[in-house]
CSV table of C-alpha atoms and ligand atoms in Angstrom, one decimal:
chain,number,residue,atom,x,y,z
A,977,UNK,CA,-41.4,116.5,-2.4
A,978,UNK,CA,-40.9,115.1,-6.0
A,979,UNK,CA,-39.2,117.4,-8.2
A,980,UNK,CA,-39.3,116.9,-12.0
A,981,UNK,CA,-38.6,118.3,-15.4
A,982,UNK,CA,-36.7,121.0,-17.0
A,983,UNK,CA,-37.9,124.5,-17.9
A,984,UNK,CA,-35.9,126.9,-19.9
A,985,UNK,CA,-36.1,130.7,-19.8
A,986,UNK,CA,-34.5,132.4,-22.9
A,987,UNK,CA,-33.3,135.8,-22.1
A,988,UNK,CA,-31.6,136.6,-18.8
A,989,UNK,CA,-32.6,140.3,-18.6
A,990,UNK,CA,-35.0,141.4,-15.7
A,991,UNK,CA,-37.9,139.6,-16.8
A,992,UNK,CA,-36.1,136.4,-17.6
A,993,UNK,CA,-34.0,136.4,-14.4
A,994,UNK,CA,-37.0,137.2,-12.1
A,995,UNK,CA,-38.8,134.4,-13.9
A,996,UNK,CA,-36.2,132.0,-13.4
A,997,UNK,CA,-35.8,132.8,-9.7
A,998,UNK,CA,-39.6,132.3,-9.2
A,999,UNK,CA,-39.6,129.0,-11.1
A,1000,UNK,CA,-36.6,127.8,-9.0
A,1001,UNK,CA,-38.2,129.0,-5.7
A,1002,UNK,CA,-41.3,126.8,-6.5
A,1003,UNK,CA,-39.1,123.8,-6.0
A,1004,UNK,CA,-40.9,121.7,-8.2
A,1005,UNK,CA,-38.5,121.4,-11.2
A,1006,UNK,CA,-35.3,119.4,-11.4
A,1007,UNK,CA,-33.7,122.1,-13.4
A,1008,UNK,CA,-34.2,125.7,-14.5
A,1009,UNK,CA,-32.2,126.7,-17.5
A,1010,UNK,CA,-31.4,130.2,-18.1
A,1011,UNK,CA,-29.7,131.5,-21.3
A,1012,UNK,CA,-28.6,134.8,-22.9
A,1013,UNK,CA,-26.4,136.0,-25.6
A,1014,UNK,CA,-24.5,138.2,-23.2
A,1015,UNK,CA,-21.3,136.0,-22.4
A,1016,UNK,CA,-21.3,135.1,-18.8
A,1017,UNK,CA,-24.5,136.9,-17.7
A,1018,UNK,CA,-26.7,133.7,-17.4
A,1019,UNK,CA,-24.1,131.9,-15.8
A,1020,UNK,CA,-23.4,134.5,-13.3
A,1021,UNK,CA,-27.0,134.7,-12.4
A,1022,UNK,CA,-27.5,131.2,-12.2
A,1023,UNK,CA,-24.5,130.9,-9.7
A,1024,UNK,CA,-26.0,133.6,-7.7
A,1025,UNK,CA,-29.5,132.0,-7.7
A,1026,UNK,CA,-28.1,128.7,-6.7
A,1027,UNK,CA,-26.3,130.2,-3.7
A,1028,UNK,CA,-29.8,131.4,-2.6
A,1029,UNK,CA,-30.9,127.8,-2.1
A,1030,UNK,CA,-29.7,127.1,1.4
A,1031,UNK,CA,-31.3,130.4,2.6
A,1032,UNK,CA,-34.6,130.0,0.6
A,1033,UNK,CA,-34.7,126.3,1.1
A,1034,UNK,CA,-35.2,125.0,-2.5
A,1035,UNK,CA,-33.3,122.3,-4.3
A,1036,UNK,CA,-34.0,123.0,-7.8
A,1037,UNK,CA,-30.8,123.6,-9.8
A,1038,UNK,CA,-30.4,126.8,-12.1
A,1039,UNK,CA,-28.2,126.2,-15.1
A,1040,UNK,CA,-26.9,129.3,-17.0
A,1041,UNK,CA,-25.8,129.1,-20.6
A,1042,UNK,CA,-24.6,131.7,-23.1
A,1043,UNK,CA,-25.8,131.0,-26.6
A,1044,UNK,CA,-24.2,132.2,-29.7
A,1045,UNK,CA,-25.4,133.4,-33.0
A,1046,UNK,CA,-25.3,130.1,-34.7
A,1047,UNK,CA,-27.2,128.4,-31.9
A,1048,UNK,CA,-24.1,127.4,-29.9
A,1049,UNK,CA,-25.2,126.3,-26.4
A,1050,UNK,CA,-28.9,125.7,-27.1
A,1051,UNK,CA,-28.2,121.9,-26.5
A,1052,UNK,CA,-28.6,122.8,-22.8
A,1053,UNK,CA,-32.3,123.2,-23.2
A,1054,UNK,CA,-32.7,119.7,-24.5
A,1055,UNK,CA,-35.6,117.9,-22.7
A,1056,UNK,CA,-37.3,121.0,-21.6
A,1057,UNK,CA,-41.0,120.6,-21.1
A,1058,UNK,CA,-41.5,124.3,-21.1
A,1059,UNK,CA,-39.5,127.2,-22.8
A,1060,UNK,CA,-40.4,130.8,-21.9
A,1061,UNK,CA,-39.0,133.4,-24.3
A,1062,UNK,CA,-38.2,136.7,-22.6
A,1063,UNK,CA,-35.4,137.8,-25.0
A,1064,UNK,CA,-35.9,141.1,-26.7
A,1065,UNK,CA,-35.8,144.8,-26.1
A,1066,UNK,CA,-38.0,146.4,-23.7
A,1067,UNK,CA,-39.7,149.8,-24.1
A,1068,UNK,CA,-38.1,153.1,-23.4
A,1069,UNK,CA,-40.5,156.0,-22.0
A,1070,UNK,CA,-42.7,157.1,-24.9
A,1071,UNK,CA,-42.4,153.9,-26.9
A,1072,UNK,CA,-45.5,151.8,-27.7
A,1073,UNK,CA,-44.9,148.0,-27.6
A,1074,UNK,CA,-45.4,148.0,-31.5
A,1075,UNK,CA,-42.2,150.2,-31.9
A,1076,UNK,CA,-40.2,147.0,-30.7
A,1077,UNK,CA,-41.7,144.8,-33.5
A,1078,UNK,CA,-38.9,144.4,-36.1
A,1079,UNK,CA,-36.0,144.1,-33.7
A,1080,UNK,CA,-37.8,141.7,-31.5
A,1081,UNK,CA,-39.3,139.6,-34.3
A,1082,UNK,CA,-35.6,138.8,-35.5
A,1083,UNK,CA,-34.8,137.8,-31.8
A,1084,UNK,CA,-37.9,135.7,-31.4
A,1085,UNK,CA,-37.6,133.9,-34.8
A,1086,UNK,CA,-34.0,132.9,-34.2
A,1087,UNK,CA,-35.0,131.6,-30.8
A,1088,UNK,CA,-38.0,129.7,-31.9
A,1089,UNK,CA,-35.9,127.8,-34.6
A,1090,UNK,CA,-33.4,126.7,-31.9
A,1091,UNK,CA,-36.4,125.6,-29.6
A,1092,UNK,CA,-37.7,123.5,-32.6
A,1093,UNK,CA,-34.3,121.9,-32.9
A,1094,UNK,CA,-33.5,121.2,-29.3
A,1095,UNK,CA,-36.8,121.1,-27.3
A,1096,UNK,CA,-39.4,119.9,-30.0
A,1097,UNK,CA,-42.0,118.7,-27.5
A,1098,UNK,CA,-41.9,121.8,-25.4
A,1099,UNK,CA,-44.8,124.2,-24.5
A,1100,UNK,CA,-43.8,127.6,-25.5
A,1101,UNK,CA,-44.7,130.7,-23.3
A,1102,UNK,CA,-43.9,134.0,-25.1
A,1103,UNK,CA,-43.6,137.3,-23.1
A,1104,UNK,CA,-41.5,139.4,-25.6
A,1105,UNK,CA,-43.4,142.5,-26.8
A,1106,UNK,CA,-45.5,143.2,-28.8
A,1107,UNK,CA,-46.9,140.3,-27.2
A,1108,UNK,CA,-49.7,139.0,-29.4
A,1109,UNK,CA,-47.5,139.4,-32.6
A,1110,UNK,CA,-44.5,137.7,-31.0
A,1111,UNK,CA,-46.7,134.8,-29.9
A,1112,UNK,CA,-48.0,134.4,-33.4
A,1113,UNK,CA,-44.6,134.6,-34.8
A,1114,UNK,CA,-43.2,132.0,-32.4
A,1115,UNK,CA,-45.9,129.6,-33.4
A,1116,UNK,CA,-45.0,130.1,-37.1
A,1117,UNK,CA,-41.4,129.7,-36.5
A,1118,UNK,CA,-41.5,126.7,-34.4
A,1119,UNK,CA,-44.3,125.1,-36.5
A,1120,UNK,CA,-45.6,123.6,-33.2
A,1121,UNK,CA,-49.3,123.0,-32.7
A,1122,UNK,CA,-51.1,126.1,-31.7
A,1123,UNK,CA,-52.2,124.7,-28.5
A,1124,UNK,CA,-48.5,124.5,-27.5
A,1125,UNK,CA,-47.6,128.1,-28.1
A,1126,UNK,CA,-49.2,130.8,-25.8
A,1127,UNK,CA,-48.4,134.2,-24.5
A,1128,UNK,CA,-48.3,136.0,-21.2
A,1129,UNK,CA,-50.4,139.2,-21.0
A,1130,UNK,CA,-53.9,138.7,-19.6
A,1131,UNK,CA,-52.6,137.4,-16.3
A,1132,UNK,CA,-50.6,140.5,-15.8
A,1133,UNK,CA,-53.3,143.0,-17.0
A,1134,UNK,CA,-55.6,141.2,-14.7
A,1135,UNK,CA,-53.3,141.4,-11.8
A,1136,UNK,CA,-52.8,145.1,-12.3
A,1137,UNK,CA,-56.6,145.7,-12.5
A,1138,UNK,CA,-57.0,143.6,-9.4
A,1139,UNK,CA,-54.3,145.5,-7.6
A,1140,UNK,CA,-55.9,148.8,-8.5
A,1141,UNK,CA,-59.4,147.9,-7.3
A,1142,UNK,CA,-58.1,146.3,-4.1
A,1143,UNK,CA,-56.1,149.5,-3.3
A,1144,UNK,CA,-59.1,151.7,-4.1
A,1145,UNK,CA,-61.5,149.8,-1.9
A,1146,UNK,CA,-58.8,149.2,0.9
A,1147,UNK,CA,-59.6,145.5,0.7
A,1148,UNK,CA,-57.4,142.3,0.3
A,1149,UNK,CA,-56.2,141.5,-3.2
A,1150,UNK,CA,-57.3,137.9,-2.3
A,1151,UNK,CA,-61.0,139.2,-2.2
A,1152,UNK,CA,-60.9,140.7,-5.7
A,1153,UNK,CA,-61.5,139.0,-9.0
A,1154,UNK,CA,-61.1,140.9,-12.2
A,1155,UNK,CA,-60.9,140.0,-15.9
A,1156,UNK,CA,-59.1,141.6,-19.0
A,1157,UNK,CA,-59.3,140.0,-22.4
A,1158,UNK,CA,-58.3,141.2,-25.9
A,1159,UNK,CA,-54.9,142.4,-26.7
A,1160,UNK,CA,-51.8,143.4,-24.6
A,1161,UNK,CA,-52.0,146.9,-25.8
A,1162,UNK,CA,-54.4,149.7,-26.9
A,1163,UNK,CA,-57.3,147.2,-27.5
A,1164,UNK,CA,-57.1,145.5,-24.0
A,1165,UNK,CA,-60.7,144.7,-22.9
A,1166,UNK,CA,-61.3,144.9,-19.3
A,1167,UNK,CA,-64.4,143.1,-18.4
A,1168,UNK,CA,-66.1,144.9,-15.4
A,1169,UNK,CA,-69.2,142.7,-15.6
A,1170,UNK,CA,-66.9,139.7,-14.5
A,1171,UNK,CA,-65.3,141.6,-11.7
A,1172,UNK,CA,-66.3,140.9,-8.0
A,1173,UNK,CA,-65.2,141.9,-4.7
A,1174,UNK,CA,-65.9,139.1,-2.0
A,1175,UNK,CA,-68.4,137.8,-4.6
A,1176,UNK,CA,-70.2,141.0,-4.9
A,1177,UNK,CA,-70.4,142.8,-8.4
A,1178,UNK,CA,-67.8,145.5,-8.6
A,1179,UNK,CA,-70.3,147.5,-10.6
A,1180,UNK,CA,-72.4,147.7,-7.4
A,1181,UNK,CA,-69.4,148.9,-5.4
A,1182,UNK,CA,-67.7,151.5,-7.4
A,1183,UNK,CA,-69.2,154.3,-9.7
A,1184,UNK,CA,-68.9,153.4,-13.3
A,1185,UNK,CA,-66.7,156.5,-14.0
A,1186,UNK,CA,-64.3,155.3,-11.3
A,1187,UNK,CA,-64.2,151.8,-12.8
A,1188,UNK,CA,-63.5,153.4,-16.1
A,1189,UNK,CA,-60.5,155.3,-14.6
A,1190,UNK,CA,-59.1,152.1,-13.2
A,1191,UNK,CA,-59.5,150.5,-16.5
A,1192,UNK,CA,-57.6,153.3,-18.3
A,1193,UNK,CA,-54.8,153.0,-15.6
A,1194,UNK,CA,-54.8,149.2,-16.3
A,1195,UNK,CA,-54.6,149.6,-19.9
A,1196,UNK,CA,-51.6,152.1,-19.4
A,1197,UNK,CA,-50.2,150.0,-16.7
A,1198,UNK,CA,-46.8,148.9,-18.5
A,1199,UNK,CA,-46.3,152.5,-19.6
A,1200,UNK,CA,-46.9,153.9,-16.2
A,1201,UNK,CA,-44.0,151.7,-14.9
A,1202,UNK,CA,-41.7,152.4,-17.9
A,1203,UNK,CA,-42.2,156.0,-17.4
A,1204,UNK,CA,-41.1,155.7,-13.7
A,1205,UNK,CA,-38.2,153.5,-14.4
A,1206,UNK,CA,-37.0,155.5,-17.4
A,1207,UNK,CA,-34.8,152.5,-18.4
A,1208,UNK,CA,-36.5,149.2,-19.0
A,1209,UNK,CA,-40.0,147.8,-18.3
A,1210,UNK,CA,-42.0,146.1,-15.6
A,1211,UNK,CA,-40.7,142.6,-14.5
A,1212,UNK,CA,-41.9,141.7,-11.0
A,1213,UNK,CA,-45.6,141.3,-11.8
A,1214,UNK,CA,-44.9,140.2,-15.5
A,1215,UNK,CA,-42.6,137.3,-14.2
A,1216,UNK,CA,-44.9,136.3,-11.5
A,1217,UNK,CA,-47.6,135.8,-14.2
A,1218,UNK,CA,-45.3,134.0,-16.6
A,1219,UNK,CA,-44.0,131.7,-13.9
A,1220,UNK,CA,-47.6,130.7,-12.7
A,1221,UNK,CA,-48.4,129.9,-16.3
A,1222,UNK,CA,-45.4,127.6,-16.6
A,1223,UNK,CA,-46.4,126.0,-13.1
A,1224,UNK,CA,-49.9,125.3,-14.4
A,1225,UNK,CA,-48.4,123.5,-17.4
A,1226,UNK,CA,-45.8,121.7,-15.2
A,1227,UNK,CA,-48.4,120.4,-12.9
A,1228,UNK,CA,-50.9,119.7,-15.5
A,1229,UNK,CA,-53.2,121.6,-13.2
A,1230,UNK,CA,-56.2,122.5,-15.4
A,1231,UNK,CA,-56.0,126.2,-13.9
A,1232,UNK,CA,-58.1,128.6,-16.0
A,1233,UNK,CA,-56.0,131.6,-16.5
A,1234,UNK,CA,-56.2,134.7,-18.8
A,1235,UNK,CA,-53.6,134.2,-21.5
A,1236,UNK,CA,-52.8,134.9,-25.1
A,1237,UNK,CA,-54.2,131.9,-26.9
A,1238,UNK,CA,-55.3,130.8,-30.4
A,1239,UNK,CA,-58.9,131.3,-30.9
A,1240,UNK,CA,-60.8,128.9,-33.1
A,1241,UNK,CA,-64.7,129.9,-33.0
A,1242,UNK,CA,-64.9,131.1,-29.5
A,1243,UNK,CA,-66.8,134.4,-29.0
A,1244,UNK,CA,-67.5,133.9,-32.8
A,1245,UNK,CA,-63.8,134.7,-33.4
A,1246,UNK,CA,-61.5,132.5,-35.3
A,1247,UNK,CA,-57.9,132.4,-36.6
A,1248,UNK,CA,-56.2,134.8,-34.3
A,1249,UNK,CA,-54.0,134.9,-31.2
A,1250,UNK,CA,-56.0,136.8,-28.7
A,1251,UNK,CA,-56.2,137.4,-24.9
A,1252,UNK,CA,-58.7,134.9,-23.6
A,1253,UNK,CA,-59.2,132.7,-20.5
A,1254,UNK,CA,-58.0,129.1,-21.1
A,1255,UNK,CA,-57.5,126.0,-19.2
A,1256,UNK,CA,-53.8,125.1,-19.1
A,1257,UNK,CA,-52.3,121.6,-18.8
A,1258,UNK,CA,-49.2,119.5,-19.7
A,1259,UNK,CA,-50.1,120.0,-23.3
A,1260,UNK,CA,-50.3,123.7,-23.1
A,1261,UNK,CA,-53.9,125.2,-23.8
A,1262,UNK,CA,-56.4,122.5,-23.1
A,1263,UNK,CA,-59.3,124.6,-24.3
A,1264,UNK,CA,-60.3,128.3,-24.4
A,1265,UNK,CA,-62.9,128.9,-21.7
A,1266,UNK,CA,-65.6,131.5,-22.7
A,1267,UNK,CA,-66.9,134.0,-20.1
A,1268,UNK,CA,-70.3,135.7,-20.4
A,1269,UNK,CA,-69.8,139.2,-21.8
A,1270,UNK,CA,-72.1,142.1,-22.1
A,1271,UNK,CA,-72.8,143.3,-25.7
A,1272,UNK,CA,-70.4,146.2,-25.3
A,1273,UNK,CA,-67.6,143.9,-24.0
A,1274,UNK,CA,-68.4,141.4,-26.7
A,1275,UNK,CA,-68.2,144.1,-29.5
A,1276,UNK,CA,-64.8,145.5,-27.9
A,1277,UNK,CA,-63.3,141.9,-28.0
A,1278,UNK,CA,-64.3,141.5,-31.6
A,1279,UNK,CA,-62.7,144.9,-32.3
A,1280,UNK,CA,-59.7,143.9,-30.5
A,1281,UNK,CA,-59.5,140.7,-32.5
A,1282,UNK,CA,-59.7,142.4,-35.8
A,1283,UNK,CA,-56.9,145.0,-34.7
A,1284,UNK,CA,-54.7,142.2,-33.7
A,1285,UNK,CA,-55.4,140.0,-36.7
A,1286,UNK,CA,-54.3,142.8,-39.1
A,1287,UNK,CA,-50.9,142.9,-37.2
A,1288,UNK,CA,-50.5,139.2,-37.0
A,1289,UNK,CA,-51.0,138.8,-40.7
A,1290,UNK,CA,-47.7,140.8,-41.2
A,1291,UNK,CA,-45.5,138.8,-38.9
A,1292,UNK,CA,-44.7,136.1,-41.4
A,1293,UNK,CA,-42.8,138.7,-43.2
A,1294,UNK,CA,-40.8,139.7,-40.2
B,764,APR,N1,-31.1,135.2,-27.4
B,764,APR,C1,-31.2,135.3,-25.9
B,764,APR,N2,-31.1,136.4,-25.3
B,764,APR,C2,-31.2,137.5,-25.9
B,764,APR,C3,-31.4,137.6,-27.5
B,764,APR,C4,-31.2,136.4,-28.2
B,764,APR,N3,-31.3,136.3,-29.4
B,764,APR,N4,-31.4,139.0,-27.8
B,764,APR,C5,-31.4,139.7,-26.7
B,764,APR,N5,-31.3,139.0,-25.6
B,764,APR,C6,-31.2,139.3,-24.1
B,764,APR,C7,-30.5,140.5,-23.8
B,764,APR,O1,-29.2,140.2,-23.8
B,764,APR,C8,-31.0,141.0,-22.4
B,764,APR,O2,-30.4,140.3,-21.3
B,764,APR,O3,-32.6,139.6,-23.8
B,764,APR,C9,-32.5,140.4,-22.5
B,764,APR,C10,-33.5,141.4,-22.4
B,764,APR,O4,-33.6,141.9,-21.1
B,764,APR,P1,-33.9,143.3,-20.6
B,764,APR,O5,-33.3,144.3,-21.6
B,764,APR,O6,-33.7,143.4,-19.1
B,764,APR,O7,-35.5,143.3,-20.9
B,764,APR,P2,-36.6,142.7,-19.9
B,764,APR,O8,-37.1,143.7,-18.9
B,764,APR,O9,-36.1,141.4,-19.4
B,764,APR,O10,-37.9,142.6,-21.2
B,764,APR,C11,-37.7,141.5,-22.1
B,764,APR,O11,-40.2,141.4,-22.1
B,764,APR,O12,-41.9,142.6,-21.2
B,764,APR,C12,-41.0,142.2,-22.3
B,764,APR,O13,-41.0,144.4,-23.7
B,764,APR,C13,-40.4,143.5,-22.8
B,764,APR,O14,-39.7,142.6,-25.0
B,764,APR,C14,-39.3,142.8,-23.6
B,764,APR,C15,-38.9,141.5,-22.9
């Protein structure tokens, strides 16, 4: 099998290291670069991952690199076609994603500037929270075309919703299709009208109030994990989602996935990063793909866009 290209994962915490591992195990890249500011951490994790290659049977090489405050070490990401930004603080119990904004904005801005310098042609996938704002900030700070900077949230929220529905109905997750749009937060917009089980409408299979309960659990899906873990936030499902997005870009696959993308007229909404479905390819977002929504879902999406817009307007000052 032909392996090609380089993907860089910035931040070797739980999210970043599991993302790097998944990307390496796909065995489609030449190199996965993993960086962090903690001396030796990315090198140690890379060494460990490379030693799993004979067992798992992949050849992709993982390169760990400690980076310094003045951007030392960033030359290792040169030539990356994709950069995934995972660096930043995760939530603690009781915190909202917005509580992280100032600290994580400083981190994301500094990383974005180094990405511009060393990987100017990369597609950037942001996962650091608060997601919608950090995606907008990364685009501003890199100066990259908006189609080349996107965020991971909708795939994760959708996966959580799908898992809950499959468990509730005791069916295979593969038979369930769900969709969430909007923001990665309080104004997440689950779209029950687009949800199916083996092609049958979810709304015919489950009472509306039960769907609503699963929607609420999905909206609070991250907080539920944080409350149980007590230190740190979710990373298995999040890293699966981010890695799949990177794969769609690497393979120029045209997969239509729920992502945080720049919206320019779709759904009658413009000028904001928002959770929508989009076709992904080598250039990042090829196009935003609109889904038929009920009047209520459309209104909720418009409301989410306005809430996110207000917060995104502030990110340039962070
Ligand atoms: N450059 C590179 N790495 C950095 C930087 C920086 N400027 N600042 C912090 N880091 C690293 C930390 O050293 C740590 O290893 O980011 C990593 C964060 O890891 P964790 O604390 O394990 O957090 P994680 O669970 O990986 O979440 C990362 O993703 O889901 C979001 O809310 C979550 O914003 C958080 C991010």
